[in-house]
mmCIF file of C-alpha atoms and ligand atoms in Angstrom:
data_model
loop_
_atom_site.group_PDB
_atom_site.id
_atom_site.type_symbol
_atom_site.label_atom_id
_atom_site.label_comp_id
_atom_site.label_asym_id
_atom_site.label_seq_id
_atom_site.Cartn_x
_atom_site.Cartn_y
_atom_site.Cartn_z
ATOM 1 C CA UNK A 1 -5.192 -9.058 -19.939
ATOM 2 C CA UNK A 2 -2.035 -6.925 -21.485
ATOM 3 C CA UNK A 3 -0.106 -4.684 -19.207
ATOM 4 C CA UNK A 4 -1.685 -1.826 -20.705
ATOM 5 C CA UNK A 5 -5.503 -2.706 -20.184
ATOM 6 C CA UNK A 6 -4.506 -3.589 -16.228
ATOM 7 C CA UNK A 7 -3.121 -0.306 -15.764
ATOM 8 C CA UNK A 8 -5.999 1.421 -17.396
ATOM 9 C CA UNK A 9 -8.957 -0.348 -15.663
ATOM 10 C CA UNK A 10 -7.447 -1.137 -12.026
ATOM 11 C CA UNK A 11 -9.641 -0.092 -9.807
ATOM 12 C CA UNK A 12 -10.225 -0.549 -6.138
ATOM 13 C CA UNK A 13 -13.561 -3.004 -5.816
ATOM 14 C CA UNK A 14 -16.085 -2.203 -3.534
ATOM 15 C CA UNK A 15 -15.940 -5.223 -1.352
ATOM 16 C CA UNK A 16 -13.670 -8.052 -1.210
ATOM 17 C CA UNK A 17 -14.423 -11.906 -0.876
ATOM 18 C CA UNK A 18 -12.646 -15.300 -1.175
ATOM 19 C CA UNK A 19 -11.015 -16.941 -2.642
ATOM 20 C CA UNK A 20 -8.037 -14.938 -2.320
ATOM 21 C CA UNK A 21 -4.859 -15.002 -4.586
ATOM 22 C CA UNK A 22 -3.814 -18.769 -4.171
ATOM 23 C CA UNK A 23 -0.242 -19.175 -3.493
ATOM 24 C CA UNK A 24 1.094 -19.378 -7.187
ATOM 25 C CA UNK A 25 -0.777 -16.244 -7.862
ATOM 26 C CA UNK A 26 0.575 -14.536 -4.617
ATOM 27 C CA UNK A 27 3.762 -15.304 -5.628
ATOM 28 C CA UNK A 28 3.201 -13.817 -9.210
ATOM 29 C CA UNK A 29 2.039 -10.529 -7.519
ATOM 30 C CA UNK A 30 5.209 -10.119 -5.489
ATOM 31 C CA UNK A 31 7.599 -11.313 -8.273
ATOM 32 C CA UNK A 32 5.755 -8.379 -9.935
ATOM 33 C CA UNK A 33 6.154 -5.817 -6.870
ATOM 34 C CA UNK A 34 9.985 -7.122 -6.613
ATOM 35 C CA UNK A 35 10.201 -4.816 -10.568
ATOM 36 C CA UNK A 36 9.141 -2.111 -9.262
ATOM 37 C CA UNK A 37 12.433 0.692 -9.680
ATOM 38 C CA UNK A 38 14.938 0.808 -6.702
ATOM 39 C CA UNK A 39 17.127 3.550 -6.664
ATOM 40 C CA UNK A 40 20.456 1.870 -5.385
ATOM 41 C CA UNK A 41 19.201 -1.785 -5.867
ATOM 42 C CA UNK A 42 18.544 -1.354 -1.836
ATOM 43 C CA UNK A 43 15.138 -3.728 -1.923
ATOM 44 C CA UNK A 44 13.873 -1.304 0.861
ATOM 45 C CA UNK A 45 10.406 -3.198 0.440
ATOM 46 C CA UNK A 46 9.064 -5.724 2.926
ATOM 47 C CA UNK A 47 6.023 -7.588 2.829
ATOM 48 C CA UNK A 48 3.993 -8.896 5.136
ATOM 49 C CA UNK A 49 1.233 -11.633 4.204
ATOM 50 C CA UNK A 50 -1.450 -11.903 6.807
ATOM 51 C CA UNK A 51 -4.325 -14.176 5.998
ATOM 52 C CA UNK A 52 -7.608 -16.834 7.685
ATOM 53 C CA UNK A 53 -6.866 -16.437 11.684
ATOM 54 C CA UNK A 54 -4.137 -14.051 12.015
ATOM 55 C CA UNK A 55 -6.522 -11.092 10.339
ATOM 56 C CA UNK A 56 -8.022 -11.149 13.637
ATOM 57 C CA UNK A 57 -4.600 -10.848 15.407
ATOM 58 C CA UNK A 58 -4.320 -7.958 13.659
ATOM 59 C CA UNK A 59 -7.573 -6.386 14.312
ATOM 60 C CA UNK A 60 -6.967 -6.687 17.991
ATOM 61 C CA UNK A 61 -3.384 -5.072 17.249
ATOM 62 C CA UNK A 62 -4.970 -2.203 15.196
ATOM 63 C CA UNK A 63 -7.733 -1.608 18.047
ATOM 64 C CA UNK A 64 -4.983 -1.825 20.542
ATOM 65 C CA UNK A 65 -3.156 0.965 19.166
ATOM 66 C CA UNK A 66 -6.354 2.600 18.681
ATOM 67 C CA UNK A 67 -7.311 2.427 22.249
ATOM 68 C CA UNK A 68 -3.822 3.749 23.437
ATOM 69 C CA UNK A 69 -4.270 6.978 20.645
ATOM 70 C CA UNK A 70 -7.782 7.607 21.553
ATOM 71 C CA UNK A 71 -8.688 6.321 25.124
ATOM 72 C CA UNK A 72 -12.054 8.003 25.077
ATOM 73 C CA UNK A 73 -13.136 6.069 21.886
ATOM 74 C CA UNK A 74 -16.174 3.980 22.367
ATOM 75 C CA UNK A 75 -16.214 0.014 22.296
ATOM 76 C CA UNK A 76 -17.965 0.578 18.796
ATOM 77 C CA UNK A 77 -15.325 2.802 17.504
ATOM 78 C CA UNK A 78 -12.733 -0.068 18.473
ATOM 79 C CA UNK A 79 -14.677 -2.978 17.057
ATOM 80 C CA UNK A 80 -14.787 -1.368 13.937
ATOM 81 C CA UNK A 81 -11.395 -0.874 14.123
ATOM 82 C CA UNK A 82 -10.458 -4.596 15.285
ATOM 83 C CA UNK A 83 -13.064 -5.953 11.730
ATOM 84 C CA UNK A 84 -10.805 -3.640 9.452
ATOM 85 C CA UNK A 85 -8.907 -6.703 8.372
ATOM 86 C CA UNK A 86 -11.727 -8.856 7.813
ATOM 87 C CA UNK A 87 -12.909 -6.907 5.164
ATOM 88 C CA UNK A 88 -10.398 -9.172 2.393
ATOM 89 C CA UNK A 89 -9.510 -12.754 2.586
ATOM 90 C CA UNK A 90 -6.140 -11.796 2.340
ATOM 91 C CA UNK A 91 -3.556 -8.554 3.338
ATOM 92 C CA UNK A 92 -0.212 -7.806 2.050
ATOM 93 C CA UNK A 93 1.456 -5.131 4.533
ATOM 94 C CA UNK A 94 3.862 -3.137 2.502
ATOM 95 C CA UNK A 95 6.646 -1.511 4.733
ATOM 96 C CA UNK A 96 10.081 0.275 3.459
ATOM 97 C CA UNK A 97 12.814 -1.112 5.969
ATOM 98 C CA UNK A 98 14.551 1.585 5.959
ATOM 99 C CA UNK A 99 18.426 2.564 5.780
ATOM 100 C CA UNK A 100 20.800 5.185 5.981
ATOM 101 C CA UNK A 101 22.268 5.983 2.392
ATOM 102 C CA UNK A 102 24.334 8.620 0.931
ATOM 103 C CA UNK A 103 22.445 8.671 -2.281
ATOM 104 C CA UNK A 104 19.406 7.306 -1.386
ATOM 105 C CA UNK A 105 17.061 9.557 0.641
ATOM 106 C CA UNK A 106 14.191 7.797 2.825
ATOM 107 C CA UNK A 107 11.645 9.413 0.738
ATOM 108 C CA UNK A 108 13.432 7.507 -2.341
ATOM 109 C CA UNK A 109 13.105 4.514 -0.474
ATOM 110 C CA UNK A 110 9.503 4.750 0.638
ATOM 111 C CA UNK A 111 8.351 5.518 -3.308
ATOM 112 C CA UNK A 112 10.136 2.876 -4.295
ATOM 113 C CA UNK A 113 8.068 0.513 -1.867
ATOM 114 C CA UNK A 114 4.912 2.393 -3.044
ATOM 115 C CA UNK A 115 5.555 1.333 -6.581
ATOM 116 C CA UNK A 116 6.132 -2.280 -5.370
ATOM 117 C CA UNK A 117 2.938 -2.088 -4.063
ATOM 118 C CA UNK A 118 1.095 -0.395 -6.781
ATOM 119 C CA UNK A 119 2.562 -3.542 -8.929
ATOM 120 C CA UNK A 120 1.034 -6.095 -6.670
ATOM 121 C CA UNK A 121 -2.336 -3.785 -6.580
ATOM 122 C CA UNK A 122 -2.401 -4.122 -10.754
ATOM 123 C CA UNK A 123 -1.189 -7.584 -11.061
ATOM 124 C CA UNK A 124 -4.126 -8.760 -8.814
ATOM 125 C CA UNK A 125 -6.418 -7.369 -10.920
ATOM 126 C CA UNK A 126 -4.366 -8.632 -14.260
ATOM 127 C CA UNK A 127 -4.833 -11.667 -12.647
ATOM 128 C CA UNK A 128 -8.379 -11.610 -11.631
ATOM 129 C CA UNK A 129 -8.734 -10.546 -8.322
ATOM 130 C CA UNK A 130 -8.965 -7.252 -6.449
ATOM 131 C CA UNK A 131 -7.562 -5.211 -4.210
ATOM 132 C CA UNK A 132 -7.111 -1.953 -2.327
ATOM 133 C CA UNK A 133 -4.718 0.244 -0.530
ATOM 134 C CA UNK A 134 -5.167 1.840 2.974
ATOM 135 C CA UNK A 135 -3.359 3.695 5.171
ATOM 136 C CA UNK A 136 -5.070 5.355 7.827
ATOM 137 C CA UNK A 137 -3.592 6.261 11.395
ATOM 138 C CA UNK A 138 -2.524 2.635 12.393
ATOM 139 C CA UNK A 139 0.597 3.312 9.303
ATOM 140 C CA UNK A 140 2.220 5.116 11.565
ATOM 141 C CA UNK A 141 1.348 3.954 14.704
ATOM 142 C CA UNK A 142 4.679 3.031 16.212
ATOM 143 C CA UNK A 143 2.845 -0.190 18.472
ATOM 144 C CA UNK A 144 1.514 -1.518 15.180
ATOM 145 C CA UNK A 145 4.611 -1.532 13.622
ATOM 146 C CA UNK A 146 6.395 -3.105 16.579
ATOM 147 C CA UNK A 147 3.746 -5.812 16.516
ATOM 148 C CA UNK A 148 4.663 -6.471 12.827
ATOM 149 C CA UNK A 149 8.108 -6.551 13.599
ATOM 150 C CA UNK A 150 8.933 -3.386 11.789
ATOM 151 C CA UNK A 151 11.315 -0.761 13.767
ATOM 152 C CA UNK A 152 9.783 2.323 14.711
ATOM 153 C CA UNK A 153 11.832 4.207 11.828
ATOM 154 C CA UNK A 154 10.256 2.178 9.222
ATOM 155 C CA UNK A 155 7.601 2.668 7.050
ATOM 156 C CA UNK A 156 4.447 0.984 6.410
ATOM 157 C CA UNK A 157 3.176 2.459 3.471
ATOM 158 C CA UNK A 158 -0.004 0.219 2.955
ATOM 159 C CA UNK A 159 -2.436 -1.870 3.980
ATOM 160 C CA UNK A 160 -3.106 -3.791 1.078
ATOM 161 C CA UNK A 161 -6.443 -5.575 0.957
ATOM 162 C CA UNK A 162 -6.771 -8.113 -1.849
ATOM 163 C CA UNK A 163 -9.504 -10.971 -2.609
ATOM 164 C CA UNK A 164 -12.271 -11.711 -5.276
ATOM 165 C CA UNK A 165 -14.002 -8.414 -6.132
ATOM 166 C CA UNK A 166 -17.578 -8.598 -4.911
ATOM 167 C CA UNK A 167 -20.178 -5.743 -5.401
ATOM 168 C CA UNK A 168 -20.811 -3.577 -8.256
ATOM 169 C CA UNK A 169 -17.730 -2.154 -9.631
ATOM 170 C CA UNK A 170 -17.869 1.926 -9.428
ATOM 171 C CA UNK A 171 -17.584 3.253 -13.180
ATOM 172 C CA UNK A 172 -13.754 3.877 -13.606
ATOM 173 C CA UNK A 173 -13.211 7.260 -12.708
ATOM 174 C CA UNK A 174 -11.997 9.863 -15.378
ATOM 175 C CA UNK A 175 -8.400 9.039 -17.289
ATOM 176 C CA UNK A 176 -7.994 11.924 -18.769
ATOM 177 C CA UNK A 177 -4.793 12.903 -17.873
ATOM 178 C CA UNK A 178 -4.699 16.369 -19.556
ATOM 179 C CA UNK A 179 -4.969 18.168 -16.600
ATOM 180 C CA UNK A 180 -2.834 17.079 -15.269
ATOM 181 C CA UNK A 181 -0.110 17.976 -17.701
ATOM 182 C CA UNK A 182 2.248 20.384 -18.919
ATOM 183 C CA UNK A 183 4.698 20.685 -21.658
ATOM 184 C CA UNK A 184 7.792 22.587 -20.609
ATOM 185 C CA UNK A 185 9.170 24.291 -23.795
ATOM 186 C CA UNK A 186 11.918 25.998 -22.352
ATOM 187 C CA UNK A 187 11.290 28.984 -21.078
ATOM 188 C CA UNK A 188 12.800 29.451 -17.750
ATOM 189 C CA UNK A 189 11.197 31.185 -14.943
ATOM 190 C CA UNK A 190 13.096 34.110 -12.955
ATOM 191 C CA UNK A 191 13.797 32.860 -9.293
ATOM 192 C CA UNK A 192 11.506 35.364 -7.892
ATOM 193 C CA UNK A 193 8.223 33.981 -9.484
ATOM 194 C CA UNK A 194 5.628 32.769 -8.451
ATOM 195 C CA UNK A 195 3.955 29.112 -9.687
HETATM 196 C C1 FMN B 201 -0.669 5.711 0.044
HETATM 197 C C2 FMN B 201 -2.172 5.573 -0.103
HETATM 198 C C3 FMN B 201 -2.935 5.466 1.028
HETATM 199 C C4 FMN B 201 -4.334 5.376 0.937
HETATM 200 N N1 FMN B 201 -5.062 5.258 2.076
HETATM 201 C C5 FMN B 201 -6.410 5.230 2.001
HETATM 202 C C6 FMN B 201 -7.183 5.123 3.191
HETATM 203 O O1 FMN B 201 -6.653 4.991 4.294
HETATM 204 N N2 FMN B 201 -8.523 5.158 3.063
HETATM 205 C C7 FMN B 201 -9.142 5.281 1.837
HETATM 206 O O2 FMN B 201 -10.369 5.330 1.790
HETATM 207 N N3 FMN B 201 -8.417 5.337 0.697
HETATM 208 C C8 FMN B 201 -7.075 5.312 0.747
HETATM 209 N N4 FMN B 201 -6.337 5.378 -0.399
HETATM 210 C C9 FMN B 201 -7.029 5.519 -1.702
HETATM 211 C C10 FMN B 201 -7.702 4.244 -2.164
HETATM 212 O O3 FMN B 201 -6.842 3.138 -2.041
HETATM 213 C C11 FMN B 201 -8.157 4.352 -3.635
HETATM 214 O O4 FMN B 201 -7.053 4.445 -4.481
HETATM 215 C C12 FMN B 201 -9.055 5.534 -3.877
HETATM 216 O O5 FMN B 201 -10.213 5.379 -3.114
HETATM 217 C C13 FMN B 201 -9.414 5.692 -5.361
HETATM 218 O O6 FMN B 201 -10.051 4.554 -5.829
HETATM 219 P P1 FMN B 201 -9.477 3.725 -7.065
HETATM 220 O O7 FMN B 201 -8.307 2.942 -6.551
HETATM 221 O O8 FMN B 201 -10.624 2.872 -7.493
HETATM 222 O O9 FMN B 201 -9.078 4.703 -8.119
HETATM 223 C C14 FMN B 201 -4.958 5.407 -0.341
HETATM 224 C C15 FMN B 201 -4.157 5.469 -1.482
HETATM 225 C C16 FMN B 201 -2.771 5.554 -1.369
HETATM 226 C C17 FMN B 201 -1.936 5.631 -2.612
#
């Protein structure tokens, strides 16, 4: 598949089975998120691989933190919680480690971890598999990120669950990027007006 048909048809599958991304094609993925642009050259990405028994770690991690947000939450609510990372064979956690920098604000660093992960999300599928990107309320749930061995100022910016697609694909939803463009010709706007 060329770069361009990846990026066009990437799309997140509907469920996820094994066999996940062996290690040569893990490997691939990150080599793939490590180009993704860096203002500064700071490498602010980190990436956490979490596969077979310690998804399950996790899930008692994620339901943990749940239980301490919501305490009223029913043992339902938290087992659904605890299966989240069950749902793929394997999960890449992408964090920004974040530093102080003159020129390079936090947000700069946190898009430039989102990109690294948007290159492992479309090199999975160049390479056959699937994945897809979650977030949710564990991201910034400072006991999660302490059990992952992130600092509390860090970021995790997704859960990335990849695998073998499984399901029907949904039809790829609309490309057409026209409106969501605008040509700029020039004319320039007095202060006082509105958008
Ligand atoms: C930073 C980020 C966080 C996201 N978090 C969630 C999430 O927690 N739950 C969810 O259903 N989708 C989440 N999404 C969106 C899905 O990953 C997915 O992109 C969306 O459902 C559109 O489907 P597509 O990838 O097939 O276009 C997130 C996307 C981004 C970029």
């Amino acid at each position: 598949m060329d770069a361009i048909e990846a990026l066009t048809t990437r799309a997140s599958p509907a469920g996820l089975v094994a066999p996940a991304p062996d290690s040569a094609a893990l490997d691939r993925m990150l080599r793939a998120a490590m180009r993704a642009p860096d203002h500064g050259r700071l490498r602010p990405w980190h990436f956490i691989v979490v596969d077979g028994a310690a998804r399950a770690a996790l899930g008692d991690v994620l339901a943990g933190a749940l239980r301490v947000r919501d305490p009223d939450l029913t043992e339902a609510a938290l087992a659904k919680e605890r299966a989240k990372p069950m749902r793929a064979p394997l999960l890449v956690i992408v964090a920004a480690r974040l530093r102080e920098h003159r020129g390079v604000p936090a947000i700069e660093q946190i898009i430039a971890a989102g990109a690294a992960a948007q290159n492992i999300l479309v090199a999975a599928h160049a390479l056959g598999f699937g994945g897809f990107w979650r977030t949710g309320a564990a991201a910034y749930d400072e006991r999660v990120k302490h059990a992952l061995g992130l600092r509390a100022v860090d970021a995790i910016v997704g859960f990335l669950y990849l695998g073998t697609p499984a399901g029907a694909t949904a039809p790829l939803a609309s490309s057409d990027a026209a409106s969501h463009v605008s040509h700029w010709t020039g004319t320039v706007r007095d202060a006082g007006e509105t958008a």
